[in-house]
Amino acid sequence: DEAMWYLFYLVRSLDIAYYLTALMMGVGSYLVLMHLQVPRRKVGAASLLIAYVFLIIAVTVLSRSKLAVKTLIYSPFWKYVEIFRGSEKTYSLATEILLNILMLVPVGFLLPFLVDRQAIFYGFLCCLSIEVFQLVTRRGYFEVDDLIHNTLGVVIGYGFFRFGSRIFHGKK
């Protein structure tokens, strides 16, 4: 229940300008791609993906305050170690893990419409870009854990796409 409130807080905390910018980017890319006569299936996915990735950047970078120093956290799975140690931050760490996974599921679902065979690779590059962008702008930490969890979200989204494709196209 607290995870849902946290997600609601993240969505509400973004300035309306971010949502309007994402909408304009999505509509603008749709119009440009339609003018270029790109297949409709790809146009819709690309437009949604562009708008959604902008919102991810808004949540993970643009809406954050600048840190005093660039911070890299190389230790993979440190959050799990803290959770299993019974840290007082167990619930917030578990929520952060879950949200990092869920945040990239739509990317994993939309990318195969554009680049089916390389979707997970491009999803990983998207996740890596977020972490590098946070590091360079000092508006978040570069965390190996986040990279792992975000990429897992991409893989799950890709799995949903493959499952849906099999049902929709009747393949086994």
Short mmCIF file of C-alpha atoms in Angstrom, two decimals:
data_model
loop_
_atom_site.label_atom_id
_atom_site.label_comp_id
_atom_site.label_asym_id
_atom_site.label_seq_id
_atom_site.Cartn_x
_atom_site.Cartn_y
_atom_site.Cartn_z
CA ASP A 1 0.00 0.00 0.00
CA GLU A 2 2.87 2.37 0.81
CA ALA A 3 4.45 1.50 -2.56
CA MET A 4 1.34 2.74 -4.36
CA TRP A 5 1.42 6.01 -2.39
CA TYR A 6 5.08 6.42 -3.26
CA LEU A 7 4.32 5.84 -6.95
CA PHE A 8 1.42 8.31 -6.71
CA TYR A 9 3.79 10.83 -5.09
CA LEU A 10 6.32 10.41 -7.92
CA VAL A 11 3.64 10.97 -10.55
CA ARG A 12 2.19 13.99 -8.74
CA SER A 13 5.60 15.49 -8.02
CA LEU A 14 6.33 16.06 -11.69
CA ASP A 15 5.55 19.51 -12.92
CA ILE A 16 2.74 19.71 -15.47
CA ALA A 17 5.34 21.02 -17.93
CA TYR A 18 6.96 17.57 -18.03
CA TYR A 19 3.68 15.92 -18.95
CA LEU A 20 2.95 18.53 -21.61
CA THR A 21 6.46 18.15 -23.02
CA ALA A 22 6.05 14.37 -23.17
CA LEU A 23 2.69 14.78 -24.89
CA MET A 24 4.16 17.20 -27.44
CA MET A 25 7.11 14.88 -28.06
CA GLY A 26 4.79 11.91 -28.58
CA VAL A 27 2.41 13.79 -30.90
CA GLY A 28 5.27 15.48 -32.74
CA SER A 29 7.08 12.21 -33.35
CA TYR A 30 3.80 10.62 -34.47
CA LEU A 31 3.22 13.36 -37.04
CA VAL A 32 6.79 13.28 -38.34
CA LEU A 33 6.85 9.48 -38.63
CA MET A 34 3.44 9.40 -40.33
CA HIS A 35 4.69 12.03 -42.80
CA LEU A 36 7.71 9.81 -43.49
CA GLN A 37 5.27 6.94 -44.15
CA VAL A 38 6.70 4.68 -41.45
CA PRO A 39 4.41 1.68 -40.82
CA ARG A 40 1.61 2.52 -38.34
CA ARG A 41 2.60 -0.23 -35.92
CA LYS A 42 6.06 1.31 -35.58
CA VAL A 43 4.76 4.88 -35.48
CA GLY A 44 2.51 4.22 -32.50
CA ALA A 45 5.17 2.32 -30.56
CA ALA A 46 7.87 4.90 -31.33
CA SER A 47 5.65 7.82 -30.32
CA LEU A 48 4.66 6.17 -27.03
CA LEU A 49 8.25 5.15 -26.36
CA ILE A 50 9.60 8.66 -26.93
CA ALA A 51 7.02 10.21 -24.62
CA TYR A 52 7.51 7.53 -21.95
CA VAL A 53 11.31 7.67 -21.98
CA PHE A 54 11.10 11.44 -21.55
CA LEU A 55 8.90 10.92 -18.47
CA ILE A 56 11.45 8.41 -17.11
CA ILE A 57 14.18 11.02 -17.54
CA ALA A 58 11.95 13.61 -15.87
CA VAL A 59 11.41 11.33 -12.84
CA THR A 60 14.97 10.04 -12.56
CA VAL A 61 16.96 13.15 -13.49
CA LEU A 62 15.22 16.41 -14.31
CA SER A 63 12.98 16.62 -11.23
CA ARG A 64 15.82 15.96 -8.78
CA SER A 65 18.09 18.36 -6.97
CA LYS A 66 21.76 18.47 -7.86
CA LEU A 67 24.05 16.44 -5.57
CA ALA A 68 27.27 17.87 -4.18
CA VAL A 69 29.40 15.13 -5.78
CA LYS A 70 29.11 12.49 -8.47
CA THR A 71 28.33 9.18 -6.82
CA LEU A 72 28.86 5.67 -8.16
CA ILE A 73 27.66 2.62 -6.22
CA TYR A 74 29.36 -0.38 -7.78
CA SER A 75 28.26 -3.06 -5.29
CA PRO A 76 25.67 -5.25 -6.99
CA PHE A 77 22.76 -6.41 -4.82
CA TRP A 78 23.71 -4.22 -1.84
CA LYS A 79 20.02 -3.44 -1.32
CA TYR A 80 19.27 -7.16 -0.89
CA VAL A 81 22.07 -7.45 1.65
CA GLU A 82 20.56 -4.57 3.62
CA ILE A 83 17.09 -6.10 3.41
CA PHE A 84 18.31 -9.50 4.65
CA ARG A 85 20.25 -7.83 7.47
CA GLY A 86 16.95 -6.41 8.68
CA SER A 87 17.82 -2.81 7.94
CA GLU A 88 15.38 -0.19 9.20
CA LYS A 89 15.09 0.84 5.53
CA THR A 90 13.93 -2.64 4.41
CA TYR A 91 10.52 -1.50 3.19
CA SER A 92 11.82 1.55 1.32
CA LEU A 93 14.63 -0.49 -0.29
CA ALA A 94 12.19 -3.21 -1.39
CA THR A 95 9.85 -0.54 -2.77
CA GLU A 96 12.73 1.07 -4.65
CA ILE A 97 13.71 -2.30 -6.17
CA LEU A 98 10.13 -2.97 -7.27
CA LEU A 99 9.66 0.49 -8.76
CA ASN A 100 12.98 0.29 -10.61
CA ILE A 101 11.82 -2.95 -12.20
CA LEU A 102 8.30 -1.73 -13.01
CA MET A 103 9.50 1.57 -14.46
CA LEU A 104 11.16 -0.09 -17.46
CA VAL A 105 8.54 -2.77 -18.22
CA PRO A 106 6.78 -0.51 -20.77
CA VAL A 107 10.11 0.08 -22.54
CA GLY A 108 10.65 -3.68 -22.83
CA PHE A 109 7.14 -4.05 -24.20
CA LEU A 110 7.36 -1.22 -26.78
CA LEU A 111 10.90 -1.76 -28.11
CA PRO A 112 10.15 -5.04 -29.93
CA PHE A 113 7.70 -3.21 -32.18
CA LEU A 114 10.73 -1.28 -33.42
CA VAL A 115 13.71 -3.64 -33.07
CA ASP A 116 12.49 -7.12 -32.15
CA ARG A 117 15.74 -9.07 -32.01
CA GLN A 118 17.76 -6.34 -30.33
CA ALA A 119 15.03 -5.10 -27.95
CA ILE A 120 16.72 -6.26 -24.75
CA PHE A 121 20.08 -4.84 -25.86
CA TYR A 122 18.55 -1.45 -26.66
CA GLY A 123 16.60 -1.60 -23.42
CA PHE A 124 19.85 -2.17 -21.54
CA LEU A 125 21.38 0.83 -23.34
CA CYS A 126 18.37 2.91 -22.27
CA CYS A 127 18.90 1.81 -18.65
CA LEU A 128 22.62 2.52 -18.84
CA SER A 129 21.91 5.95 -20.32
CA ILE A 130 19.66 6.82 -17.38
CA GLU A 131 22.38 5.90 -14.89
CA VAL A 132 25.10 7.77 -16.83
CA PHE A 133 22.83 10.80 -17.19
CA GLN A 134 22.26 10.79 -13.41
CA LEU A 135 25.99 10.57 -12.80
CA VAL A 136 27.01 13.27 -15.27
CA THR A 137 24.33 15.73 -14.15
CA ARG A 138 24.78 14.78 -10.46
CA ARG A 139 21.02 14.36 -10.14
CA GLY A 140 21.13 10.84 -8.79
CA TYR A 141 23.50 8.00 -8.14
CA PHE A 142 24.92 5.65 -10.74
CA GLU A 143 23.96 2.33 -9.13
CA VAL A 144 24.73 -1.08 -10.55
CA ASP A 145 21.65 -2.32 -8.65
CA ASP A 146 19.42 0.12 -10.52
CA LEU A 147 20.94 -0.94 -13.82
CA ILE A 148 20.22 -4.60 -13.00
CA HIS A 149 16.65 -3.90 -11.85
CA ASN A 150 15.84 -1.60 -14.76
CA THR A 151 17.17 -4.18 -17.22
CA LEU A 152 15.09 -6.86 -15.51
CA GLY A 153 12.07 -4.62 -16.11
CA VAL A 154 12.97 -4.47 -19.81
CA VAL A 155 13.24 -8.27 -19.93
CA ILE A 156 9.84 -8.66 -18.23
CA GLY A 157 8.27 -6.18 -20.66
CA TYR A 158 9.81 -8.07 -23.57
CA GLY A 159 8.36 -11.28 -22.13
CA PHE A 160 4.90 -9.66 -22.06
CA PHE A 161 5.37 -8.64 -25.69
CA ARG A 162 6.37 -12.17 -26.76
CA PHE A 163 3.48 -13.70 -24.79
CA GLY A 164 1.01 -11.22 -26.30
CA SER A 165 2.40 -11.84 -29.79
CA ARG A 166 1.88 -15.56 -29.43
CA ILE A 167 -1.70 -15.10 -28.27
CA PHE A 168 -2.50 -12.42 -30.86
CA HIS A 169 -0.91 -14.30 -33.76
CA GLY A 170 -1.93 -17.75 -32.52
CA LYS A 171 1.64 -19.07 -32.29
CA LYS A 172 2.73 -21.61 -29.69
#
